[in-house]
PDB file of C-alpha atoms and ligand atoms in Angstrom:
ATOM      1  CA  UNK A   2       0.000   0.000   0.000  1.00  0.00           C
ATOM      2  CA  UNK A   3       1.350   3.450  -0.783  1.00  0.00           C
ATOM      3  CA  UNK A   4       1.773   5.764   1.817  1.00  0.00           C
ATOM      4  CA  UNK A   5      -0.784   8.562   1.820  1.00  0.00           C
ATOM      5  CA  UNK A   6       1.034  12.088   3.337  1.00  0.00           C
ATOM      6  CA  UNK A   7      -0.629  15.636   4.143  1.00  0.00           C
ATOM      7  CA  UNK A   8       1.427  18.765   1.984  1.00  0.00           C
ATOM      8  CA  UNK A   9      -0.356  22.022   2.384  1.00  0.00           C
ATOM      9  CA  UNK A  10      -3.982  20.802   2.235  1.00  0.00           C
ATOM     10  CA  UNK A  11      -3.799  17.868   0.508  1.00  0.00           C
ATOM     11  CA  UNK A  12      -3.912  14.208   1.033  1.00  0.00           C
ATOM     12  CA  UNK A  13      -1.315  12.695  -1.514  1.00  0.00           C
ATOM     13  CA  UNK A  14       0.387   9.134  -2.191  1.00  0.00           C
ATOM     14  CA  UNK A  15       4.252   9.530  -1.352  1.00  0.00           C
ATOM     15  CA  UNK A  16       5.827   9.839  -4.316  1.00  0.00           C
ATOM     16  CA  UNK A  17       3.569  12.839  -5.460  1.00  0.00           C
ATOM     17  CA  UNK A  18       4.107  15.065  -2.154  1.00  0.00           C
ATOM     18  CA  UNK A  19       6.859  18.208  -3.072  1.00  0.00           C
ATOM     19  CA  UNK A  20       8.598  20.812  -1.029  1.00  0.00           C
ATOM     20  CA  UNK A  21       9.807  23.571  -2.594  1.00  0.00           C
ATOM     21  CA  UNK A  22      13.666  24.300  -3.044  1.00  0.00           C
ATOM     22  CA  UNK A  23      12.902  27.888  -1.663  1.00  0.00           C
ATOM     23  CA  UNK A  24      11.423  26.137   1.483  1.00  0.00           C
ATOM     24  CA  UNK A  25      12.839  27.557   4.799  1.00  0.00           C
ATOM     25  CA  UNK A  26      12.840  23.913   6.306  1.00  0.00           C
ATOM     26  CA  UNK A  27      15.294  22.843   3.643  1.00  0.00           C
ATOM     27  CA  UNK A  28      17.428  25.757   3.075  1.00  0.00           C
ATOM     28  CA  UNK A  29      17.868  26.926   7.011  1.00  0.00           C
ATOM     29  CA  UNK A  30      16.030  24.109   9.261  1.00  0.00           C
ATOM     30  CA  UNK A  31      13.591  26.952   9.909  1.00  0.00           C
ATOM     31  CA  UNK A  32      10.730  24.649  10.880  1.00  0.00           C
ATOM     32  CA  UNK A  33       9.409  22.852  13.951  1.00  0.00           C
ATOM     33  CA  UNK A  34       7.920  19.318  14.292  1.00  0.00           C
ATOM     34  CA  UNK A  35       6.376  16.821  16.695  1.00  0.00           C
ATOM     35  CA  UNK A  36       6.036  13.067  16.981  1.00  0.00           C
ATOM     36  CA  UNK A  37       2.990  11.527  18.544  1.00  0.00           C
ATOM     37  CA  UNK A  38       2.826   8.154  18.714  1.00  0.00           C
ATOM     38  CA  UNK A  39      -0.430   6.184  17.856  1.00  0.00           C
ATOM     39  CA  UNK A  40      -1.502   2.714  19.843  1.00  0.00           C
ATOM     40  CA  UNK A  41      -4.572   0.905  18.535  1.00  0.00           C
ATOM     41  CA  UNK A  42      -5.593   3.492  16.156  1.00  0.00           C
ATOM     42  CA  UNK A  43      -5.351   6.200  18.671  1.00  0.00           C
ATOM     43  CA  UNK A  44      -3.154   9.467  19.209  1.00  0.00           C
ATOM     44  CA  UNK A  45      -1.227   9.040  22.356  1.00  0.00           C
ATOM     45  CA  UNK A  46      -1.011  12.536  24.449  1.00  0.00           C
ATOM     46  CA  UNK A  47      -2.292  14.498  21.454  1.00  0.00           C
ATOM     47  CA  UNK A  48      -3.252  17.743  23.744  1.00  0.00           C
ATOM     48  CA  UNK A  49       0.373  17.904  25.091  1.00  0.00           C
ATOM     49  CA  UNK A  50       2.250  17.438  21.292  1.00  0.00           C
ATOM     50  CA  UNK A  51      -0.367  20.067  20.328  1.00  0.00           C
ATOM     51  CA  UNK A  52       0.043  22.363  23.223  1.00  0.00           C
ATOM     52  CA  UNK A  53       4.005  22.430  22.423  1.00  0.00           C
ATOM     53  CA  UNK A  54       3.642  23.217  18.741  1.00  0.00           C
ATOM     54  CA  UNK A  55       2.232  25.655  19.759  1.00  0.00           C
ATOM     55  CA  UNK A  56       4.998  27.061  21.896  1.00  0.00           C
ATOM     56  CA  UNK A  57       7.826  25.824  19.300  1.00  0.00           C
ATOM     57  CA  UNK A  58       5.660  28.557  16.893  1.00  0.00           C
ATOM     58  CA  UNK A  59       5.305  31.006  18.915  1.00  0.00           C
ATOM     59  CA  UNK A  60       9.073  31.034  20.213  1.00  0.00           C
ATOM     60  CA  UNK A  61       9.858  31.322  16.486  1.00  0.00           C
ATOM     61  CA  UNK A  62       7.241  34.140  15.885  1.00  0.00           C
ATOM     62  CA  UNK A  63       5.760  31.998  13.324  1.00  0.00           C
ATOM     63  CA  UNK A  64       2.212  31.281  12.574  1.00  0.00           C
ATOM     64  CA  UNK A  65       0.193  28.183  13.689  1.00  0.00           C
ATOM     65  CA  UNK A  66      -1.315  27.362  10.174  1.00  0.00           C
ATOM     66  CA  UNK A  67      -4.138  25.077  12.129  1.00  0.00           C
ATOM     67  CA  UNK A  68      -6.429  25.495  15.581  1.00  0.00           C
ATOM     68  CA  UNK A  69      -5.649  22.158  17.992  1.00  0.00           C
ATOM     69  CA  UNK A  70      -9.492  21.003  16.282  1.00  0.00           C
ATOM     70  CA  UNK A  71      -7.978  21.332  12.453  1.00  0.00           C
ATOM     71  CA  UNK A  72      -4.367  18.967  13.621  1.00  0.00           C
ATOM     72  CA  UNK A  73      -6.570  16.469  15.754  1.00  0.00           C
ATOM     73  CA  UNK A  74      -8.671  16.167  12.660  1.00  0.00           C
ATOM     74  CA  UNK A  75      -5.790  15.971  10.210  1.00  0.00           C
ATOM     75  CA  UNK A  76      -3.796  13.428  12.461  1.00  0.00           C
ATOM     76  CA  UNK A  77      -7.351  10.939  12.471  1.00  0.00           C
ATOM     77  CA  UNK A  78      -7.868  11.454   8.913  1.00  0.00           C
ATOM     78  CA  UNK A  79      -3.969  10.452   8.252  1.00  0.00           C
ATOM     79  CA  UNK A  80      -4.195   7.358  10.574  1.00  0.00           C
ATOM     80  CA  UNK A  81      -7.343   6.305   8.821  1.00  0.00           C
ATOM     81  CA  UNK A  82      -6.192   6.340   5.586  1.00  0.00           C
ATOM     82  CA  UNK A  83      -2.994   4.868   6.265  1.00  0.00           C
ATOM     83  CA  UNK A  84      -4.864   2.221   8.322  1.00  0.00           C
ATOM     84  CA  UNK A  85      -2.014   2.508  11.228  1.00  0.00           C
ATOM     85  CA  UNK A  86      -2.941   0.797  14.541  1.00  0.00           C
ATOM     86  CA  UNK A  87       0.485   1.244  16.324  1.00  0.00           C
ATOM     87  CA  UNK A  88       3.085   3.883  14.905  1.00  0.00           C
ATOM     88  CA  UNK A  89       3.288   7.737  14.758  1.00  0.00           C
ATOM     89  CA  UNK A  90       2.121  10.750  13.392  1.00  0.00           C
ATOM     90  CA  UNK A  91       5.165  13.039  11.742  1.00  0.00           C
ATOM     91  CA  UNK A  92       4.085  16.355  11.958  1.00  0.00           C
ATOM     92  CA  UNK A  93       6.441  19.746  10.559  1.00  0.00           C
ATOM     93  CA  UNK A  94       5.918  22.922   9.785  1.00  0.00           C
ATOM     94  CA  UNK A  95       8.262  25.476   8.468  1.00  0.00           C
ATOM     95  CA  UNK A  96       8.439  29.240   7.821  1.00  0.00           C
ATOM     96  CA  UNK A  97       7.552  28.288   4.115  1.00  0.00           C
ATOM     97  CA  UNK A  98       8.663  29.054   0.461  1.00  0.00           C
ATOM     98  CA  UNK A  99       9.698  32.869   0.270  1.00  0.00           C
ATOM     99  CA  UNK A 100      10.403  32.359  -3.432  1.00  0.00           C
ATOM    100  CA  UNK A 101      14.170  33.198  -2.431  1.00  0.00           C
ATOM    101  CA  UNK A 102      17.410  32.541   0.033  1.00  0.00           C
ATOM    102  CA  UNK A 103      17.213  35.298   1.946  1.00  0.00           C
ATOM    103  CA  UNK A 104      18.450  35.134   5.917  1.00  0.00           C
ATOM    104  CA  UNK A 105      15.410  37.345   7.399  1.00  0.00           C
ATOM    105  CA  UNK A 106      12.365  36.582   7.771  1.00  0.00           C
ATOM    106  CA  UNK A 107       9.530  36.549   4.995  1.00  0.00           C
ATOM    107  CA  UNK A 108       6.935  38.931   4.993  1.00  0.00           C
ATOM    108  CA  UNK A 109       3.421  37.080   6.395  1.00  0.00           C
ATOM    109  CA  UNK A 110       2.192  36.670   2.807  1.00  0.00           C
ATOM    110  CA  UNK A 111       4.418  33.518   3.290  1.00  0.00           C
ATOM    111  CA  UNK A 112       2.460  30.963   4.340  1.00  0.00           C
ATOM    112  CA  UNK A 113       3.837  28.035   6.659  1.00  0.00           C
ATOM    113  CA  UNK A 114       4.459  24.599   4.847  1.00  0.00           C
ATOM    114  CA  UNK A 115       2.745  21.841   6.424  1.00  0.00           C
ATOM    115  CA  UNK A 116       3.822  18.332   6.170  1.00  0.00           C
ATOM    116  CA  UNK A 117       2.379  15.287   8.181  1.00  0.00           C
ATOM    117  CA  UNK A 118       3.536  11.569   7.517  1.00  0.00           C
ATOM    118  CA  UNK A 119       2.704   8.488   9.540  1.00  0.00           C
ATOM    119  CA  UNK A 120       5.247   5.427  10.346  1.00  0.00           C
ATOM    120  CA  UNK A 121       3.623   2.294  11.002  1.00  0.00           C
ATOM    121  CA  UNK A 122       5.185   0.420  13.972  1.00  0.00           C
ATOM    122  CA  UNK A 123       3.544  -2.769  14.963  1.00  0.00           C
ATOM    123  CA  UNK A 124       3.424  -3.706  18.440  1.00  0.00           C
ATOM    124  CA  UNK A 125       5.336  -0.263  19.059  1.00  0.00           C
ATOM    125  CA  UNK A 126       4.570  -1.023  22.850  1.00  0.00           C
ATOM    126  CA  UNK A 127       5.616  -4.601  23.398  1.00  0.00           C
ATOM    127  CA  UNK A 128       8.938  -3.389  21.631  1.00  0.00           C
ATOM    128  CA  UNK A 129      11.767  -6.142  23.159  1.00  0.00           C
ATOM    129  CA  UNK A 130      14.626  -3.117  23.534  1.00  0.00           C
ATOM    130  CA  UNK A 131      11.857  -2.460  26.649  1.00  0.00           C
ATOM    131  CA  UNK A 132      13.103  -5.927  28.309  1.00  0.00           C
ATOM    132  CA  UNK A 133      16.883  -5.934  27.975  1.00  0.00           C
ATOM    133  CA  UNK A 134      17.450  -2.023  28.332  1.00  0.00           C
ATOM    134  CA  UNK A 135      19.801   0.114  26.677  1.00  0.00           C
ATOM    135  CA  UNK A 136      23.368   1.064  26.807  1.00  0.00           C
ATOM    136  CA  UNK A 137      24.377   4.399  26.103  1.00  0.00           C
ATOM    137  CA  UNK A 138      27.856   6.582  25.960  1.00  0.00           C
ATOM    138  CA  UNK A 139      27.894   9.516  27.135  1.00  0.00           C
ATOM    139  CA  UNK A 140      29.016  12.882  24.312  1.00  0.00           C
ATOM    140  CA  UNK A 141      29.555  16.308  25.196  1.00  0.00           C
ATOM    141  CA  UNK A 142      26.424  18.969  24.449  1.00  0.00           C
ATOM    142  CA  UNK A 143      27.406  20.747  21.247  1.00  0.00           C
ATOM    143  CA  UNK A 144      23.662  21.679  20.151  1.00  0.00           C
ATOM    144  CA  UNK A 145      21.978  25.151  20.203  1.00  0.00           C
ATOM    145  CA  UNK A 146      21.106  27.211  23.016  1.00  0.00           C
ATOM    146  CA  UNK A 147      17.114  26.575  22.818  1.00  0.00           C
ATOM    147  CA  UNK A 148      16.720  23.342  23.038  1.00  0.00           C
ATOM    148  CA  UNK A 149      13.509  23.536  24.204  1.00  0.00           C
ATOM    149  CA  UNK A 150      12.314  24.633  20.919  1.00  0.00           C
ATOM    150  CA  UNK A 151      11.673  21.402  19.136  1.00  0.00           C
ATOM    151  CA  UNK A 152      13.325  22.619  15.866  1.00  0.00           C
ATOM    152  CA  UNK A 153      14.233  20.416  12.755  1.00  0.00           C
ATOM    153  CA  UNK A 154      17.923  21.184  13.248  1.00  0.00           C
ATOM    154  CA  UNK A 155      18.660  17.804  14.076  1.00  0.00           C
ATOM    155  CA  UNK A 156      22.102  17.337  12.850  1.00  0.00           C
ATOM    156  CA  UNK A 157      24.026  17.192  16.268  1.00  0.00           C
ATOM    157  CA  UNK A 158      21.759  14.406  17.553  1.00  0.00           C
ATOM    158  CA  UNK A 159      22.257  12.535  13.764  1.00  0.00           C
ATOM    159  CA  UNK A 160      26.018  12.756  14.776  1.00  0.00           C
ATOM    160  CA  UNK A 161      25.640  11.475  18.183  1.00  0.00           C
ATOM    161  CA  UNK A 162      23.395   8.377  17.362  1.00  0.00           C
ATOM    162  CA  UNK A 163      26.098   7.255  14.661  1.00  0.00           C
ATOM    163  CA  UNK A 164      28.573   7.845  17.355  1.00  0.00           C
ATOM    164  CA  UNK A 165      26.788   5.753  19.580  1.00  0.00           C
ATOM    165  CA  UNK A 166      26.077   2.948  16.697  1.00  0.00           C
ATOM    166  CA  UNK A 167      29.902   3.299  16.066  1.00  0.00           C
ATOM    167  CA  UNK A 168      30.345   2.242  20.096  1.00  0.00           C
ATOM    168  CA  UNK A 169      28.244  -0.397  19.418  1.00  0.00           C
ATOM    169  CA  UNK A 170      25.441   0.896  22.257  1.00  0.00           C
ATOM    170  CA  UNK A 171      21.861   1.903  21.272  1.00  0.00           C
ATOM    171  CA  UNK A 172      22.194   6.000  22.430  1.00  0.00           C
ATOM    172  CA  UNK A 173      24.341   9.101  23.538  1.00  0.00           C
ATOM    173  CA  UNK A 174      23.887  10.951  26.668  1.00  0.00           C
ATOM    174  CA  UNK A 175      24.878  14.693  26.307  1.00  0.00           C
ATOM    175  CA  UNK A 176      26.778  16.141  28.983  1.00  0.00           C
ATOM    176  CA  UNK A 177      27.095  19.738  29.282  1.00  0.00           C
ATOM    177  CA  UNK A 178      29.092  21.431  32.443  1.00  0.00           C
ATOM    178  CA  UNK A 179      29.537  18.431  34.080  1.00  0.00           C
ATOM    179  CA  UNK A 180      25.851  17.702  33.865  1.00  0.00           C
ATOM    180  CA  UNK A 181      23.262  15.332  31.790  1.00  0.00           C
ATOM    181  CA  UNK A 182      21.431  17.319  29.740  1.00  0.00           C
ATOM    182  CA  UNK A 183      19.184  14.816  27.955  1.00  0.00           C
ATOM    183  CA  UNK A 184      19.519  12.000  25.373  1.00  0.00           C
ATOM    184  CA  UNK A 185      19.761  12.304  21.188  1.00  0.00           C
ATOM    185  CA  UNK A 186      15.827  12.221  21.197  1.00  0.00           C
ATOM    186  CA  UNK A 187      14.192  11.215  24.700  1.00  0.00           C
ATOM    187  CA  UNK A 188      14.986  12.742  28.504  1.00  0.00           C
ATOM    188  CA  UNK A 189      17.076  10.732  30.661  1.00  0.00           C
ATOM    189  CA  UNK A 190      16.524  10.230  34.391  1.00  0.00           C
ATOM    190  CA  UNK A 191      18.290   8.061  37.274  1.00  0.00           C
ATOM    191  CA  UNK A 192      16.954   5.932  39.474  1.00  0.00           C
ATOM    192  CA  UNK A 193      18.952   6.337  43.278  1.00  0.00           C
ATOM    193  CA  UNK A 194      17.032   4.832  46.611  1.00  0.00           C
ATOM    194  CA  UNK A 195      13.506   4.887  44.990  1.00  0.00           C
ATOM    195  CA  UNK A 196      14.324   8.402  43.755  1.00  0.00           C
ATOM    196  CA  UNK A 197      13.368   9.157  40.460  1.00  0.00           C
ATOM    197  CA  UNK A 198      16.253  12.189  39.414  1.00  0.00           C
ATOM    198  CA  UNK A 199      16.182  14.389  36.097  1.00  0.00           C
ATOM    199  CA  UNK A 200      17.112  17.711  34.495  1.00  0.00           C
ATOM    200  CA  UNK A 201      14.809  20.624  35.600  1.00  0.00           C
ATOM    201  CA  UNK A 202      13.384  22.155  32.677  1.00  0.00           C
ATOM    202  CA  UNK A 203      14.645  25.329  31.020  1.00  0.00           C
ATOM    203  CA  UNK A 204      16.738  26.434  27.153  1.00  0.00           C
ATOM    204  CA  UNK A 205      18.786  23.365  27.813  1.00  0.00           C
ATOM    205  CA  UNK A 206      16.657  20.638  27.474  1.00  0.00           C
ATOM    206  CA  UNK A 207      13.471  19.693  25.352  1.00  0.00           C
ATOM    207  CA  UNK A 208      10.389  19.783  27.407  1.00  0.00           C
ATOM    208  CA  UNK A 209       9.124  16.294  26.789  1.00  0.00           C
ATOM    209  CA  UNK A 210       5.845  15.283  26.858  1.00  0.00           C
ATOM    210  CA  UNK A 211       6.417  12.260  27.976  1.00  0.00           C
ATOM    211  CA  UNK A 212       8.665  13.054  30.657  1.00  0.00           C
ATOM    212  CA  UNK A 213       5.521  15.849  31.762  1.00  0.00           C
ATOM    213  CA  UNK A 214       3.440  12.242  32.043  1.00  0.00           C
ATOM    214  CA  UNK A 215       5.673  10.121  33.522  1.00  0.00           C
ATOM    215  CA  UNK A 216       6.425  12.364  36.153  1.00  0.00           C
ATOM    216  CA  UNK A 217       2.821  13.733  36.829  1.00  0.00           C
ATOM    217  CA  UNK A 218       2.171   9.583  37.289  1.00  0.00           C
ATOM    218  CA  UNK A 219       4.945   8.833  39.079  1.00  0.00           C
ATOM    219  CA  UNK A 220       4.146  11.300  41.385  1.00  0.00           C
ATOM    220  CA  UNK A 221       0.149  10.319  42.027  1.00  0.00           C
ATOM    221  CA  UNK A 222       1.849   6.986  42.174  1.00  0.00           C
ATOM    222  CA  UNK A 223       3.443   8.205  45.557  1.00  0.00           C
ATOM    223  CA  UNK A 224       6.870   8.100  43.948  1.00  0.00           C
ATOM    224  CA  UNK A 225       9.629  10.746  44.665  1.00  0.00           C
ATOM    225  CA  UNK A 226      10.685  12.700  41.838  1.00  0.00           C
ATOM    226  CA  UNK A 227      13.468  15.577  42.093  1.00  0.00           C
ATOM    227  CA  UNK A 228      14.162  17.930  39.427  1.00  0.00           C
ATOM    228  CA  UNK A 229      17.934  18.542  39.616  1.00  0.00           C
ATOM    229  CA  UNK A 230      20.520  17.969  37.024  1.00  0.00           C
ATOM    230  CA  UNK A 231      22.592  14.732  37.506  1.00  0.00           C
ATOM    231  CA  UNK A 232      26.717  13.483  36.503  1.00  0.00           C
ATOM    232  CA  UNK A 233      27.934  10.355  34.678  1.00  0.00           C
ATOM    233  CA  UNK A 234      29.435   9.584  37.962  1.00  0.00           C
ATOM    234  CA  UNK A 235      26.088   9.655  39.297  1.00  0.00           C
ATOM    235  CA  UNK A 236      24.244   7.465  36.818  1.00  0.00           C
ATOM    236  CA  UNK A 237      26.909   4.655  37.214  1.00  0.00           C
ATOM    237  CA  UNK A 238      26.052   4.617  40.875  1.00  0.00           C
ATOM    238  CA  UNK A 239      22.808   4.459  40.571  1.00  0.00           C
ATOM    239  CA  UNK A 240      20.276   1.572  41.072  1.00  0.00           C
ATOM    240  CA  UNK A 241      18.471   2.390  37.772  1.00  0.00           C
ATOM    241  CA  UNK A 242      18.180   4.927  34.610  1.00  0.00           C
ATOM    242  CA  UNK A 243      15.818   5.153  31.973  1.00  0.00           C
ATOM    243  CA  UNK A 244      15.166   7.793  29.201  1.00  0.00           C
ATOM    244  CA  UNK A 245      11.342   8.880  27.708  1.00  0.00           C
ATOM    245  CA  UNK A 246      10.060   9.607  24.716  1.00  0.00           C
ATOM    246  CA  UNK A 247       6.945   9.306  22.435  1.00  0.00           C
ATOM    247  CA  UNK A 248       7.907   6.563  20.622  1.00  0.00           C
ATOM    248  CA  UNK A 249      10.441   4.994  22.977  1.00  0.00           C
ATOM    249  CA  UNK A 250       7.570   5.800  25.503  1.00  0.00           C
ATOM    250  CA  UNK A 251       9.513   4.856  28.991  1.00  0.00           C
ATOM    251  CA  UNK A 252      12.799   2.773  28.236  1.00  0.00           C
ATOM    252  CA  UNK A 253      15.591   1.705  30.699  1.00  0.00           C
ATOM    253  CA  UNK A 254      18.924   1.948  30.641  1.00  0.00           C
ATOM    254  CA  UNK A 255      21.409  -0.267  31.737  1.00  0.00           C
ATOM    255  CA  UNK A 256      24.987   0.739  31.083  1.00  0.00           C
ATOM    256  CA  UNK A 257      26.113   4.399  30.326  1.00  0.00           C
ATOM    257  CA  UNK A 258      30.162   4.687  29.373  1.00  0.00           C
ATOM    258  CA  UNK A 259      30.594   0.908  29.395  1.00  0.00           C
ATOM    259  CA  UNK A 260      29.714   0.866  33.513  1.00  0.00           C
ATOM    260  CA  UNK A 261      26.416  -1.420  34.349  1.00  0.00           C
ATOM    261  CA  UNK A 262      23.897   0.241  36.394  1.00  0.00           C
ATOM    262  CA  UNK A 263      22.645  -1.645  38.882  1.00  0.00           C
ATOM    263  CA  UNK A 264      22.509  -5.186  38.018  1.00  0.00           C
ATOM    264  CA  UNK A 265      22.420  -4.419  34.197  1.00  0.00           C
ATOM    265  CA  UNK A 266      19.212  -5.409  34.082  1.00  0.00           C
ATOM    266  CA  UNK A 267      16.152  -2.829  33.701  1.00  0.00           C
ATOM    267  CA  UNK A 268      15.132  -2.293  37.288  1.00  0.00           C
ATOM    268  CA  UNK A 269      11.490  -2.781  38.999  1.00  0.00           C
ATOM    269  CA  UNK A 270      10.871   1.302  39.437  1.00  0.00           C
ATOM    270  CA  UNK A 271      11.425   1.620  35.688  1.00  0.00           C
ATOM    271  CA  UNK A 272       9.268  -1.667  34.387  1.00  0.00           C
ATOM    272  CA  UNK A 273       6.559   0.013  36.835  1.00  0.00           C
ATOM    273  CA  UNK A 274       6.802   2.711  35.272  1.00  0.00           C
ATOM    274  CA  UNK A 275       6.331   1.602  31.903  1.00  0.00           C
ATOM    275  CA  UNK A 276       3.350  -0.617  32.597  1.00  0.00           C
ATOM    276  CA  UNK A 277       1.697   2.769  34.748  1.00  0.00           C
ATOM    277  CA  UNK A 278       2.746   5.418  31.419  1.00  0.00           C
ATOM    278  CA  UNK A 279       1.341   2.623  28.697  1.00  0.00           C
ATOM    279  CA  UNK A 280      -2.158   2.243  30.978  1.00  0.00           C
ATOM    280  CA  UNK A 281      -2.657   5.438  31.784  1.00  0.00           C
ATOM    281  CA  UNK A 282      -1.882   6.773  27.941  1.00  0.00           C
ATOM    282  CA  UNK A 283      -4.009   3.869  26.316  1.00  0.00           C
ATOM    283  CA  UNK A 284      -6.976   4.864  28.674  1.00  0.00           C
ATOM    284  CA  UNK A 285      -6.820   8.809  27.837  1.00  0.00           C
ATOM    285  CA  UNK A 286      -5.533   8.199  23.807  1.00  0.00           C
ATOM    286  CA  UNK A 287      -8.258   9.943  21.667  1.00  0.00           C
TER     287      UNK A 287
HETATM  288  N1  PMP B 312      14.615  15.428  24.116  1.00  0.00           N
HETATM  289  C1  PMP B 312      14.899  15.480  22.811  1.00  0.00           C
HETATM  290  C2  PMP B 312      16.157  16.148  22.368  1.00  0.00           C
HETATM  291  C3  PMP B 312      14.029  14.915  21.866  1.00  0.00           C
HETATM  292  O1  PMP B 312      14.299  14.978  20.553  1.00  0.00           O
HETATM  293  C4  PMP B 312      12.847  14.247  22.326  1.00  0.00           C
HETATM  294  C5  PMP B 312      11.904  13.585  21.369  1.00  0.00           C
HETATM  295  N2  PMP B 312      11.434  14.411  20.388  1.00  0.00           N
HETATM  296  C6  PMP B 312      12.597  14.225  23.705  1.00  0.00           C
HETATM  297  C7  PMP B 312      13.502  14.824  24.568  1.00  0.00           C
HETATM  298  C8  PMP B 312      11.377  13.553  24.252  1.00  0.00           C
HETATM  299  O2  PMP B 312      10.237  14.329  24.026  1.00  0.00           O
HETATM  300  P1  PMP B 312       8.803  13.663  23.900  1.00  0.00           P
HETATM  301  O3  PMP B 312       8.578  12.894  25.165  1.00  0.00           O
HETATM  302  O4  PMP B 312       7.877  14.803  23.781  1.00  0.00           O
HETATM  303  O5  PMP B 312       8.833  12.778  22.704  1.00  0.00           O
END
């Protein structure tokens, strides 16, 4: 079956879906995006992705082509016709086709480019990784400055997974003064004494949506978490880790720089985790 994608409007088979050359995505990454994951049919914390397009926009003083209505109705339409029961929605937007390379910004008679593609990924939630864990090394922080803008400038994290895949381990940590500052694509957290540690938020890190879930769950779960960034030193000390994301959803971590944490095996807080994140999300997916 060919892949049906949204350009601009219009629902079109792969092959037939264009971008212009001019396109401020391609010629200066000037475009946002967000991933939302689907399970049984159904969008997976679609108010949150929405809620932080939003923000990504608005940070870059560009318009939101669509209300939250218009993108909940786009992402159902794209699921349907690409008949995807577990996978993701691919959603960008860019600063559009100015007709021209020009640095500033175009005038508003430039209208945003909207793209939206789905990735089928059976059984997305039973994925194995989720059972053994992940290793990860450990690179320093060389993006941007606004990090929590969820920009397409995704170079830097390209770089660090093909350093990790070099390693031989399934992710980089970057490390910035010392600190953790998050993984290539996903937060990272450490488990210490039943104490659930990550990176406040601020510019340095992407504010996950996930990570907003797991912790709001953890918490009504009566579990301690503490917003404070952590070392390397730290994580090989502690009893577990884990990183979050949308489609990685909550995945453990078991070595970082070659050191196992723990007993290298995912750890109870983290599998409990998991199982609370993929009930509560499957109960309140839309
Ligand atoms: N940090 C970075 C750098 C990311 O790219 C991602 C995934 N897009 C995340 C964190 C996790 O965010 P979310 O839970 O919203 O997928």
């Amino acid at each position: 079956m060919t892949r049906i994608v949204h350009v601009n409007g219009q629902f079109l088979p792969e092959d037939q879906a264009v971008v212009s050359v001019f396109d401020r995505g391609f010629l200066m990454a000037d475009g946002v995006y967000e991933v939302t994951s689907v399970l049984g049919g159904k969008l997976i914390d679609f108010a949150g992705h929405c809620a932080r397009l939003a923000r990504s926009l608005a940070e870059l003083e560009m318009q939101n082509p669509h209300t939250d209505a218009e993108w909940l109705d786009l992402h159902r339409e794209l699921v349907a016709r690409n008949g995807v029961v577990d996978g993701m929605v691919y959603l960008q937007v860019t600063r559009g086709n100015p007709g021209d390379r020009d640095f500033a910004y175009p005038g508003a008679d430039t209208r945003p480019t909207v793209v939206l593609f789905t990735q089928s990924k059976p059984g997305l939630a039973e994925n194995p990784a989720a059972r053994t864990g992940w290793r990860v090394i450990s690179i320093p922080d060389l993006r941007w400055g606004r990090r929590d803008i969820k920009t397409v400038q995704l170079l830097y994290p390209s770089m660090a997974k093909m350093a990790a895949r070099k390693a031989q381990v399934d992710d980089a940590w970057f490390v910035e003064d010392g600190a953790v500052t998050e993984g290539t694509s996903n937060n990272a957290y450490i488990v210490k004494g039943h104490r659930i540690i990550t990176r406040h938020l601020s510019e340095d890190i992407l504010h996950g949506i996930t990570r907003a879930a797991v912790i709001r769950l953890a918490r009504e779960a009566q579990m301690e978490v503490v917003e404070r960034p952590f070392t390397i030193a730290e994580a090989k000390e502690a009893d577990e880790a884990f990183v979050t994301s949308a489609s990685a959803f909550v995945m453990p971590v078991v070595e970082v720089d070659g050191a196992m944490i723990g007993k290298g095996t995912p750890g109870p807080v983290v599998a409990r985790l998991r199982e609370i994140y993929l009930e509560e999300m499957r109960k309140s997916a839309i």
